[in-house]
PDB file of N, CA, C and O in Angstrom:
ATOM      1  N   UNK A  22     -33.141 -11.930   1.439  1.00 92.00           N
ATOM      2  CA  UNK A  22     -32.929 -10.792   0.524  1.00 92.00           C
ATOM      3  C   UNK A  22     -32.117 -11.220  -0.683  1.00 92.00           C
ATOM      4  O   UNK A  22     -31.126 -11.874  -0.502  1.00 92.00           O
ATOM      5  N   UNK A  23     -32.585 -10.855  -1.891  1.00 91.00           N
ATOM      6  CA  UNK A  23     -31.849 -11.218  -3.055  1.00 91.00           C
ATOM      7  C   UNK A  23     -30.797 -10.050  -3.282  1.00 91.00           C
ATOM      8  O   UNK A  23     -30.734  -9.053  -2.740  1.00 91.00           O
ATOM      9  N   UNK A  24     -29.805 -10.421  -4.189  1.00 88.00           N
ATOM     10  CA  UNK A  24     -28.812  -9.496  -4.438  1.00 88.00           C
ATOM     11  C   UNK A  24     -29.437  -8.259  -5.131  1.00 88.00           C
ATOM     12  O   UNK A  24     -28.917  -7.155  -4.938  1.00 88.00           O
ATOM     13  N   UNK A  25     -30.396  -8.419  -5.931  1.00 92.00           N
ATOM     14  CA  UNK A  25     -31.031  -7.305  -6.641  1.00 92.00           C
ATOM     15  C   UNK A  25     -31.705  -6.335  -5.539  1.00 92.00           C
ATOM     16  O   UNK A  25     -31.643  -5.193  -5.767  1.00 92.00           O
ATOM     17  N   UNK A  26     -32.331  -6.906  -4.665  1.00 93.00           N
ATOM     18  CA  UNK A  26     -32.887  -6.154  -3.481  1.00 93.00           C
ATOM     19  C   UNK A  26     -31.836  -5.440  -2.717  1.00 93.00           C
ATOM     20  O   UNK A  26     -31.899  -4.223  -2.362  1.00 93.00           O
ATOM     21  N   UNK A  27     -30.665  -6.127  -2.461  1.00 94.00           N
ATOM     22  CA  UNK A  27     -29.537  -5.538  -1.829  1.00 94.00           C
ATOM     23  C   UNK A  27     -29.025  -4.305  -2.359  1.00 94.00           C
ATOM     24  O   UNK A  27     -28.619  -3.427  -1.731  1.00 94.00           O
ATOM     25  N   UNK A  28     -28.916  -4.286  -3.737  1.00 93.00           N
ATOM     26  CA  UNK A  28     -28.293  -3.206  -4.451  1.00 93.00           C
ATOM     27  C   UNK A  28     -29.056  -1.915  -4.134  1.00 93.00           C
ATOM     28  O   UNK A  28     -28.363  -0.908  -4.121  1.00 93.00           O
ATOM     29  N   UNK A  29     -30.321  -2.017  -3.888  1.00 94.00           N
ATOM     30  CA  UNK A  29     -31.096  -0.877  -3.504  1.00 94.00           C
ATOM     31  C   UNK A  29     -30.774  -0.115  -2.160  1.00 94.00           C
ATOM     32  O   UNK A  29     -30.887   1.011  -1.922  1.00 94.00           O
ATOM     33  N   UNK A  30     -30.074  -0.942  -1.310  1.00 94.00           N
ATOM     34  CA  UNK A  30     -29.752  -0.514   0.062  1.00 94.00           C
ATOM     35  C   UNK A  30     -28.321  -0.523   0.393  1.00 94.00           C
ATOM     36  O   UNK A  30     -27.827  -0.283   1.502  1.00 94.00           O
ATOM     37  N   UNK A  31     -27.448  -0.966  -0.617  1.00 94.00           N
ATOM     38  CA  UNK A  31     -26.055  -1.032  -0.361  1.00 94.00           C
ATOM     39  C   UNK A  31     -25.421   0.104   0.248  1.00 94.00           C
ATOM     40  O   UNK A  31     -25.497   1.258  -0.256  1.00 94.00           O
ATOM     41  N   UNK A  32     -24.752  -0.160   1.396  1.00 90.00           N
ATOM     42  CA  UNK A  32     -24.045   0.949   2.159  1.00 90.00           C
ATOM     43  C   UNK A  32     -24.956   2.186   2.413  1.00 90.00           C
ATOM     44  O   UNK A  32     -24.484   3.354   2.461  1.00 90.00           O
ATOM     45  N   UNK A  33     -26.219   1.975   2.613  1.00 92.00           N
ATOM     46  CA  UNK A  33     -27.141   3.023   3.036  1.00 92.00           C
ATOM     47  C   UNK A  33     -27.778   2.747   4.345  1.00 92.00           C
ATOM     48  O   UNK A  33     -28.115   1.664   4.596  1.00 92.00           O
ATOM     49  N   UNK A  34     -27.935   3.759   5.110  1.00 93.00           N
ATOM     50  CA  UNK A  34     -28.511   3.582   6.542  1.00 93.00           C
ATOM     51  C   UNK A  34     -30.036   2.928   6.379  1.00 93.00           C
ATOM     52  O   UNK A  34     -30.790   3.540   5.778  1.00 93.00           O
ATOM     53  N   UNK A  35     -30.162   1.847   7.110  1.00 95.00           N
ATOM     54  CA  UNK A  35     -31.426   1.110   7.047  1.00 95.00           C
ATOM     55  C   UNK A  35     -31.874   0.447   8.368  1.00 95.00           C
ATOM     56  O   UNK A  35     -30.895   0.296   9.275  1.00 95.00           O
ATOM     57  N   UNK A  36     -33.074   0.094   8.371  1.00 95.00           N
ATOM     58  CA  UNK A  36     -33.592  -0.816   9.488  1.00 95.00           C
ATOM     59  C   UNK A  36     -33.788  -2.175   8.801  1.00 95.00           C
ATOM     60  O   UNK A  36     -34.503  -2.254   7.828  1.00 95.00           O
ATOM     61  N   UNK A  37     -33.056  -3.147   9.249  1.00 96.00           N
ATOM     62  CA  UNK A  37     -33.082  -4.538   8.725  1.00 96.00           C
ATOM     63  C   UNK A  37     -33.997  -5.484   9.574  1.00 96.00           C
ATOM     64  O   UNK A  37     -33.731  -5.404  10.760  1.00 96.00           O
ATOM     65  N   UNK A  38     -34.812  -6.201   8.889  1.00 97.00           N
ATOM     66  CA  UNK A  38     -35.456  -7.294   9.607  1.00 97.00           C
ATOM     67  C   UNK A  38     -34.878  -8.562   9.317  1.00 97.00           C
ATOM     68  O   UNK A  38     -34.744  -8.979   8.162  1.00 97.00           O
ATOM     69  N   UNK A  39     -34.481  -9.261  10.403  1.00 96.00           N
ATOM     70  CA  UNK A  39     -33.821 -10.683  10.134  1.00 96.00           C
ATOM     71  C   UNK A  39     -34.912 -11.770  10.239  1.00 96.00           C
ATOM     72  O   UNK A  39     -35.864 -11.564  10.851  1.00 96.00           O
ATOM     73  N   UNK A  40     -34.470 -12.928   9.765  1.00 96.00           N
ATOM     74  CA  UNK A  40     -35.301 -14.163   9.846  1.00 96.00           C
ATOM     75  C   UNK A  40     -35.702 -14.474  11.324  1.00 96.00           C
ATOM     76  O   UNK A  40     -36.793 -14.912  11.439  1.00 96.00           O
ATOM     77  N   UNK A  41     -34.814 -14.125  12.153  1.00 95.00           N
ATOM     78  CA  UNK A  41     -35.047 -14.400  13.668  1.00 95.00           C
ATOM     79  C   UNK A  41     -36.174 -13.408  14.309  1.00 95.00           C
ATOM     80  O   UNK A  41     -36.599 -13.753  15.281  1.00 95.00           O
ATOM     81  N   UNK A  42     -36.607 -12.508  13.468  1.00 95.00           N
ATOM     82  CA  UNK A  42     -37.444 -11.515  13.936  1.00 95.00           C
ATOM     83  C   UNK A  42     -36.909 -10.271  14.566  1.00 95.00           C
ATOM     84  O   UNK A  42     -37.655  -9.288  14.727  1.00 95.00           O
ATOM     85  N   UNK A  43     -35.627 -10.393  14.751  1.00 95.00           N
ATOM     86  CA  UNK A  43     -34.921  -9.154  15.315  1.00 95.00           C
ATOM     87  C   UNK A  43     -34.798  -8.100  14.305  1.00 95.00           C
ATOM     88  O   UNK A  43     -34.699  -8.384  13.082  1.00 95.00           O
ATOM     89  N   UNK A  44     -34.812  -6.771  14.720  1.00 95.00           N
ATOM     90  CA  UNK A  44     -34.609  -5.637  13.861  1.00 95.00           C
ATOM     91  C   UNK A  44     -33.386  -4.959  14.302  1.00 95.00           C
ATOM     92  O   UNK A  44     -33.100  -4.737  15.463  1.00 95.00           O
ATOM     93  N   UNK A  45     -32.503  -4.570  13.278  1.00 94.00           N
ATOM     94  CA  UNK A  45     -31.296  -3.932  13.539  1.00 94.00           C
ATOM     95  C   UNK A  45     -31.056  -2.749  12.640  1.00 94.00           C
ATOM     96  O   UNK A  45     -31.713  -2.783  11.616  1.00 94.00           O
ATOM     97  N   UNK A  46     -30.389  -1.698  13.175  1.00 94.00           N
ATOM     98  CA  UNK A  46     -30.173  -0.539  12.422  1.00 94.00           C
ATOM     99  C   UNK A  46     -28.710  -0.409  12.108  1.00 94.00           C
ATOM    100  O   UNK A  46     -27.913  -0.660  12.996  1.00 94.00           O
ATOM    101  N   UNK A  47     -28.511  -0.087  10.845  1.00 93.00           N
ATOM    102  CA  UNK A  47     -27.063   0.067  10.395  1.00 93.00           C
ATOM    103  C   UNK A  47     -26.983   0.053   8.909  1.00 93.00           C
ATOM    104  O   UNK A  47     -27.910   0.379   8.124  1.00 93.00           O
ATOM    105  N   UNK A  48     -25.804  -0.447   8.357  1.00 93.00           N
ATOM    106  CA  UNK A  48     -25.559  -0.618   6.952  1.00 93.00           C
ATOM    107  C   UNK A  48     -24.982  -1.894   6.638  1.00 93.00           C
ATOM    108  O   UNK A  48     -24.313  -2.535   7.420  1.00 93.00           O
ATOM    109  N   UNK A  49     -25.276  -2.298   5.386  1.00 94.00           N
ATOM    110  CA  UNK A  49     -24.677  -3.647   4.939  1.00 94.00           C
ATOM    111  C   UNK A  49     -23.937  -3.181   3.604  1.00 94.00           C
ATOM    112  O   UNK A  49     -24.554  -2.419   2.799  1.00 94.00           O
ATOM    113  N   UNK A  50     -22.752  -3.650   3.405  1.00 92.00           N
ATOM    114  CA  UNK A  50     -22.014  -3.418   2.251  1.00 92.00           C
ATOM    115  C   UNK A  50     -21.407  -4.730   1.620  1.00 92.00           C
ATOM    116  O   UNK A  50     -21.211  -5.668   2.362  1.00 92.00           O
ATOM    117  N   UNK A  51     -21.111  -4.535   0.405  1.00 91.00           N
ATOM    118  CA  UNK A  51     -20.515  -5.767  -0.255  1.00 91.00           C
ATOM    119  C   UNK A  51     -18.975  -5.587  -0.446  1.00 91.00           C
ATOM    120  O   UNK A  51     -18.535  -4.465  -0.719  1.00 91.00           O
ATOM    121  N   UNK A  52     -18.275  -6.614  -0.167  1.00 87.00           N
ATOM    122  CA  UNK A  52     -16.735  -6.589  -0.279  1.00 87.00           C
ATOM    123  C   UNK A  52     -16.485  -7.743  -1.398  1.00 87.00           C
ATOM    124  O   UNK A  52     -16.631  -8.899  -1.059  1.00 87.00           O
ATOM    125  N   UNK A  53     -16.202  -7.335  -2.501  1.00 82.00           N
ATOM    126  CA  UNK A  53     -15.937  -8.298  -3.716  1.00 82.00           C
ATOM    127  C   UNK A  53     -14.492  -8.530  -3.892  1.00 82.00           C
ATOM    128  O   UNK A  53     -13.618  -7.664  -3.799  1.00 82.00           O
ATOM    129  N   UNK A  54     -14.284  -9.810  -4.152  1.00 80.00           N
ATOM    130  CA  UNK A  54     -12.908 -10.235  -4.570  1.00 80.00           C
ATOM    131  C   UNK A  54     -13.178 -11.005  -5.844  1.00 80.00           C
ATOM    132  O   UNK A  54     -14.299 -11.313  -6.181  1.00 80.00           O
ATOM    133  N   UNK A  55     -12.081 -11.301  -6.589  1.00 80.00           N
ATOM    134  CA  UNK A  55     -12.312 -12.120  -7.860  1.00 80.00           C
ATOM    135  C   UNK A  55     -13.119 -13.304  -7.622  1.00 80.00           C
ATOM    136  O   UNK A  55     -12.796 -14.229  -6.850  1.00 80.00           O
ATOM    137  N   UNK A  56     -14.264 -13.389  -8.271  1.00 82.00           N
ATOM    138  CA  UNK A  56     -15.222 -14.514  -8.239  1.00 82.00           C
ATOM    139  C   UNK A  56     -15.998 -14.733  -7.055  1.00 82.00           C
ATOM    140  O   UNK A  56     -16.788 -15.570  -6.971  1.00 82.00           O
ATOM    141  N   UNK A  57     -15.883 -13.896  -6.051  1.00 86.00           N
ATOM    142  CA  UNK A  57     -16.809 -13.988  -4.795  1.00 86.00           C
ATOM    143  C   UNK A  57     -17.093 -12.723  -4.263  1.00 86.00           C
ATOM    144  O   UNK A  57     -16.517 -11.745  -4.380  1.00 86.00           O
ATOM    145  N   UNK A  58     -18.207 -12.677  -3.482  1.00 86.00           N
ATOM    146  CA  UNK A  58     -18.615 -11.481  -2.786  1.00 86.00           C
ATOM    147  C   UNK A  58     -18.963 -11.809  -1.393  1.00 86.00           C
ATOM    148  O   UNK A  58     -19.624 -12.823  -1.098  1.00 86.00           O
ATOM    149  N   UNK A  59     -18.675 -10.988  -0.361  1.00 92.00           N
ATOM    150  CA  UNK A  59     -19.001 -11.193   1.046  1.00 92.00           C
ATOM    151  C   UNK A  59     -19.645  -9.885   1.383  1.00 92.00           C
ATOM    152  O   UNK A  59     -19.548  -8.757   0.785  1.00 92.00           O
ATOM    153  N   UNK A  60     -20.584 -10.106   2.377  1.00 93.00           N
ATOM    154  CA  UNK A  60     -21.371  -9.006   2.818  1.00 93.00           C
ATOM    155  C   UNK A  60     -21.194  -8.716   4.336  1.00 93.00           C
ATOM    156  O   UNK A  60     -21.048  -9.776   5.046  1.00 93.00           O
ATOM    157  N   UNK A  61     -21.106  -7.471   4.776  1.00 93.00           N
ATOM    158  CA  UNK A  61     -20.824  -7.108   6.075  1.00 93.00           C
ATOM    159  C   UNK A  61     -21.768  -6.094   6.643  1.00 93.00           C
ATOM    160  O   UNK A  61     -22.292  -5.283   5.912  1.00 93.00           O
ATOM    161  N   UNK A  62     -22.139  -6.263   7.983  1.00 93.00           N
ATOM    162  CA  UNK A  62     -23.085  -5.328   8.742  1.00 93.00           C
ATOM    163  C   UNK A  62     -22.203  -4.584   9.686  1.00 93.00           C
ATOM    164  O   UNK A  62     -21.387  -5.145  10.448  1.00 93.00           O
ATOM    165  N   UNK A  63     -22.525  -3.325   9.898  1.00 91.00           N
ATOM    166  CA  UNK A  63     -22.024  -2.459  11.098  1.00 91.00           C
ATOM    167  C   UNK A  63     -23.156  -1.457  11.387  1.00 91.00           C
ATOM    168  O   UNK A  63     -23.976  -1.082  10.574  1.00 91.00           O
ATOM    169  N   UNK A  64     -23.140  -1.039  12.588  1.00 88.00           N
ATOM    170  CA  UNK A  64     -24.025  -0.006  13.034  1.00 88.00           C
ATOM    171  C   UNK A  64     -23.563   1.282  12.346  1.00 88.00           C
ATOM    172  O   UNK A  64     -22.451   1.325  11.856  1.00 88.00           O
ATOM    173  N   UNK A  65     -24.375   2.266  12.309  1.00 79.00           N
ATOM    174  CA  UNK A  65     -24.061   3.534  11.701  1.00 79.00           C
ATOM    175  C   UNK A  65     -22.788   4.142  12.177  1.00 79.00           C
ATOM    176  O   UNK A  65     -21.929   4.567  11.502  1.00 79.00           O
ATOM    177  N   UNK A  66     -22.722   4.173  13.562  1.00 77.00           N
ATOM    178  CA  UNK A  66     -21.509   4.812  14.215  1.00 77.00           C
ATOM    179  C   UNK A  66     -20.224   3.960  13.789  1.00 77.00           C
ATOM    180  O   UNK A  66     -19.214   4.601  13.679  1.00 77.00           O
ATOM    181  N   UNK A  67     -20.313   2.681  13.916  1.00 79.00           N
ATOM    182  CA  UNK A  67     -19.194   1.800  13.643  1.00 79.00           C
ATOM    183  C   UNK A  67     -18.679   1.982  12.106  1.00 79.00           C
ATOM    184  O   UNK A  67     -17.536   2.136  11.934  1.00 79.00           O
ATOM    185  N   UNK A  68     -19.670   2.057  11.152  1.00 74.00           N
ATOM    186  CA  UNK A  68     -19.400   2.087   9.764  1.00 74.00           C
ATOM    187  C   UNK A  68     -18.677   3.483   9.512  1.00 74.00           C
ATOM    188  O   UNK A  68     -17.711   3.514   8.701  1.00 74.00           O
ATOM    189  N   UNK A  69     -19.323   4.563   9.986  1.00 67.00           N
ATOM    190  CA  UNK A  69     -18.732   5.898   9.674  1.00 67.00           C
ATOM    191  C   UNK A  69     -17.460   6.241  10.416  1.00 67.00           C
ATOM    192  O   UNK A  69     -16.592   6.984   9.959  1.00 67.00           O
ATOM    193  N   UNK A  70     -17.212   5.624  11.556  1.00 67.00           N
ATOM    194  CA  UNK A  70     -16.070   5.873  12.379  1.00 67.00           C
ATOM    195  C   UNK A  70     -14.903   5.132  11.866  1.00 67.00           C
ATOM    196  O   UNK A  70     -13.740   5.399  12.043  1.00 67.00           O
ATOM    197  N   UNK A  71     -15.176   4.025  11.231  1.00 55.00           N
ATOM    198  CA  UNK A  71     -14.124   3.083  10.846  1.00 55.00           C
ATOM    199  C   UNK A  71     -13.887   2.867   9.348  1.00 55.00           C
ATOM    200  O   UNK A  71     -13.292   1.946   8.850  1.00 55.00           O
ATOM    201  N   UNK A  72     -14.311   3.821   8.541  1.00 58.00           N
ATOM    202  CA  UNK A  72     -14.226   3.637   7.082  1.00 58.00           C
ATOM    203  C   UNK A  72     -12.870   3.393   6.608  1.00 58.00           C
ATOM    204  O   UNK A  72     -12.596   2.764   5.647  1.00 58.00           O
ATOM    205  N   UNK A  73     -11.795   3.863   7.312  1.00 56.00           N
ATOM    206  CA  UNK A  73     -10.405   3.700   6.871  1.00 56.00           C
ATOM    207  C   UNK A  73      -9.722   2.545   7.494  1.00 56.00           C
ATOM    208  O   UNK A  73      -8.560   2.290   7.315  1.00 56.00           O
ATOM    209  N   UNK A  74     -10.418   1.647   8.322  1.00 58.00           N
ATOM    210  CA  UNK A  74      -9.838   0.504   8.932  1.00 58.00           C
ATOM    211  C   UNK A  74     -10.277  -0.639   8.274  1.00 58.00           C
ATOM    212  O   UNK A  74     -11.373  -0.749   7.595  1.00 58.00           O
ATOM    213  N   UNK A  75      -9.286  -1.530   8.114  1.00 54.00           N
ATOM    214  CA  UNK A  75      -9.571  -2.829   7.394  1.00 54.00           C
ATOM    215  C   UNK A  75     -10.504  -3.840   7.972  1.00 54.00           C
ATOM    216  O   UNK A  75     -11.243  -4.468   7.351  1.00 54.00           O
ATOM    217  N   UNK A  76     -10.376  -4.002   9.264  1.00 54.00           N
ATOM    218  CA  UNK A  76     -11.088  -5.122  10.044  1.00 54.00           C
ATOM    219  C   UNK A  76     -12.178  -4.600  10.812  1.00 54.00           C
ATOM    220  O   UNK A  76     -11.959  -4.163  12.010  1.00 54.00           O
ATOM    221  N   UNK A  77     -13.393  -4.424  10.311  1.00 72.00           N
ATOM    222  CA  UNK A  77     -14.493  -3.949  11.084  1.00 72.00           C
ATOM    223  C   UNK A  77     -15.666  -4.560  10.421  1.00 72.00           C
ATOM    224  O   UNK A  77     -15.670  -5.003   9.242  1.00 72.00           O
ATOM    225  N   UNK A  78     -16.883  -4.587  11.071  1.00 84.00           N
ATOM    226  CA  UNK A  78     -18.074  -5.135  10.509  1.00 84.00           C
ATOM    227  C   UNK A  78     -18.189  -6.577  10.820  1.00 84.00           C
ATOM    228  O   UNK A  78     -17.157  -7.319  11.123  1.00 84.00           O
ATOM    229  N   UNK A  79     -19.398  -7.131  10.764  1.00 91.00           N
ATOM    230  CA  UNK A  79     -19.765  -8.533  11.005  1.00 91.00           C
ATOM    231  C   UNK A  79     -20.201  -9.096   9.763  1.00 91.00           C
ATOM    232  O   UNK A  79     -21.039  -8.572   9.067  1.00 91.00           O
ATOM    233  N   UNK A  80     -19.637 -10.243   9.368  1.00 92.00           N
ATOM    234  CA  UNK A  80     -20.106 -11.023   8.173  1.00 92.00           C
ATOM    235  C   UNK A  80     -21.607 -11.304   8.331  1.00 92.00           C
ATOM    236  O   UNK A  80     -22.085 -11.697   9.311  1.00 92.00           O
ATOM    237  N   UNK A  81     -22.336 -11.143   7.199  1.00 95.00           N
ATOM    238  CA  UNK A  81     -23.744 -11.425   7.191  1.00 95.00           C
ATOM    239  C   UNK A  81     -24.167 -12.156   5.897  1.00 95.00           C
ATOM    240  O   UNK A  81     -23.533 -11.830   4.851  1.00 95.00           O
ATOM    241  N   UNK A  82     -25.120 -13.029   5.931  1.00 95.00           N
ATOM    242  CA  UNK A  82     -25.645 -13.776   4.787  1.00 95.00           C
ATOM    243  C   UNK A  82     -26.893 -13.010   4.375  1.00 95.00           C
ATOM    244  O   UNK A  82     -27.830 -12.786   5.235  1.00 95.00           O
ATOM    245  N   UNK A  83     -27.006 -12.634   3.087  1.00 95.00           N
ATOM    246  CA  UNK A  83     -28.182 -11.888   2.612  1.00 95.00           C
ATOM    247  C   UNK A  83     -29.529 -12.814   2.832  1.00 95.00           C
ATOM    248  O   UNK A  83     -30.533 -12.222   2.964  1.00 95.00           O
ATOM    249  N   UNK A  84     -29.301 -14.078   2.886  1.00 95.00           N
ATOM    250  CA  UNK A  84     -30.472 -14.937   3.173  1.00 95.00           C
ATOM    251  C   UNK A  84     -31.032 -14.812   4.517  1.00 95.00           C
ATOM    252  O   UNK A  84     -32.254 -15.065   4.696  1.00 95.00           O
ATOM    253  N   UNK A  85     -30.337 -14.272   5.430  1.00 96.00           N
ATOM    254  CA  UNK A  85     -30.807 -13.981   6.774  1.00 96.00           C
ATOM    255  C   UNK A  85     -31.644 -12.737   6.912  1.00 96.00           C
ATOM    256  O   UNK A  85     -32.143 -12.465   7.908  1.00 96.00           O
ATOM    257  N   UNK A  86     -31.675 -11.878   5.892  1.00 97.00           N
ATOM    258  CA  UNK A  86     -32.378 -10.667   5.809  1.00 97.00           C
ATOM    259  C   UNK A  86     -33.788 -10.878   5.141  1.00 97.00           C
ATOM    260  O   UNK A  86     -33.791 -11.237   4.055  1.00 97.00           O
ATOM    261  N   UNK A  87     -34.749 -10.525   5.746  1.00 96.00           N
ATOM    262  CA  UNK A  87     -36.166 -10.682   5.215  1.00 96.00           C
ATOM    263  C   UNK A  87     -36.716  -9.372   4.720  1.00 96.00           C
ATOM    264  O   UNK A  87     -37.730  -9.376   3.852  1.00 96.00           O
ATOM    265  N   UNK A  88     -36.240  -8.254   5.163  1.00 95.00           N
ATOM    266  CA  UNK A  88     -36.645  -6.934   4.710  1.00 95.00           C
ATOM    267  C   UNK A  88     -35.645  -5.799   5.106  1.00 95.00           C
ATOM    268  O   UNK A  88     -34.842  -5.947   6.081  1.00 95.00           O
ATOM    269  N   UNK A  89     -35.804  -4.755   4.359  1.00 95.00           N
ATOM    270  CA  UNK A  89     -34.819  -3.605   4.664  1.00 95.00           C
ATOM    271  C   UNK A  89     -35.630  -2.395   4.373  1.00 95.00           C
ATOM    272  O   UNK A  89     -36.422  -2.265   3.428  1.00 95.00           O
ATOM    273  N   UNK A  90     -35.601  -1.389   5.294  1.00 94.00           N
ATOM    274  CA  UNK A  90     -36.299  -0.094   5.178  1.00 94.00           C
ATOM    275  C   UNK A  90     -35.157   1.002   5.163  1.00 94.00           C
ATOM    276  O   UNK A  90     -34.490   1.166   6.167  1.00 94.00           O
ATOM    277  N   UNK A  91     -35.031   1.664   4.161  1.00 93.00           N
ATOM    278  CA  UNK A  91     -34.194   2.867   4.091  1.00 93.00           C
ATOM    279  C   UNK A  91     -34.744   3.859   5.203  1.00 93.00           C
ATOM    280  O   UNK A  91     -35.899   3.953   5.306  1.00 93.00           O
ATOM    281  N   UNK A  92     -33.859   4.419   5.881  1.00 88.00           N
ATOM    282  CA  UNK A  92     -34.252   5.345   6.919  1.00 88.00           C
ATOM    283  C   UNK A  92     -34.974   6.501   6.237  1.00 88.00           C
ATOM    284  O   UNK A  92     -34.409   7.060   5.214  1.00 88.00           O
ATOM    285  N   UNK A  93     -36.129   6.842   6.690  1.00 72.00           N
ATOM    286  CA  UNK A  93     -37.047   7.842   6.064  1.00 72.00           C
ATOM    287  C   UNK A  93     -37.508   7.358   4.606  1.00 72.00           C
ATOM    288  O   UNK A  93     -37.629   8.192   3.742  1.00 72.00           O
ATOM    289  N   UNK A  94     -37.621   6.090   4.417  1.00 49.00           N
ATOM    290  CA  UNK A  94     -38.154   5.596   3.128  1.00 49.00           C
ATOM    291  C   UNK A  94     -39.092   4.335   3.318  1.00 49.00           C
ATOM    292  O   UNK A  94     -39.482   4.007   4.441  1.00 49.00           O
ATOM    293  N   UNK A  95     -39.520   3.747   2.265  1.00 49.00           N
ATOM    294  CA  UNK A  95     -40.463   2.593   2.314  1.00 49.00           C
ATOM    295  C   UNK A  95     -39.717   1.292   2.346  1.00 49.00           C
ATOM    296  O   UNK A  95     -38.527   1.233   1.963  1.00 49.00           O
ATOM    297  N   UNK A  96     -40.472   0.267   2.681  1.00 49.00           N
ATOM    298  CA  UNK A  96     -39.909  -1.106   2.863  1.00 49.00           C
ATOM    299  C   UNK A  96     -39.354  -1.638   1.540  1.00 49.00           C
ATOM    300  O   UNK A  96     -40.069  -1.408   0.432  1.00 49.00           O
ATOM    301  N   UNK A  97     -38.272  -2.271   1.452  1.00 55.00           N
ATOM    302  CA  UNK A  97     -37.696  -2.928   0.294  1.00 55.00           C
ATOM    303  C   UNK A  97     -37.653  -4.478   0.756  1.00 55.00           C
ATOM    304  O   UNK A  97     -37.214  -4.818   1.807  1.00 55.00           O
ATOM    305  N   UNK A  98     -38.067  -5.261  -0.134  1.00 54.00           N
ATOM    306  CA  UNK A  98     -38.073  -6.710   0.044  1.00 54.00           C
ATOM    307  C   UNK A  98     -39.214  -7.405   0.757  1.00 54.00           C
ATOM    308  O   UNK A  98     -40.033  -6.941   1.306  1.00 54.00           O
TER     309      UNK A  98
END
């Protein structure tokens, strides 16, 4: 997945298809610091229950995502 494709699904509930063939449901969001960006994945319940906690989510590489479908929407990527 490119960063431009990611922007369309940033922090929105989706079904993600990974290079491994696995499909996961959740959200991916960007955490930016000066000069670098990191991306994190969490299930919907983890993301919305933990919004005020600093340490949650699993680091993910956008290159590992081959497609994303917004829930109740069409395929992106």
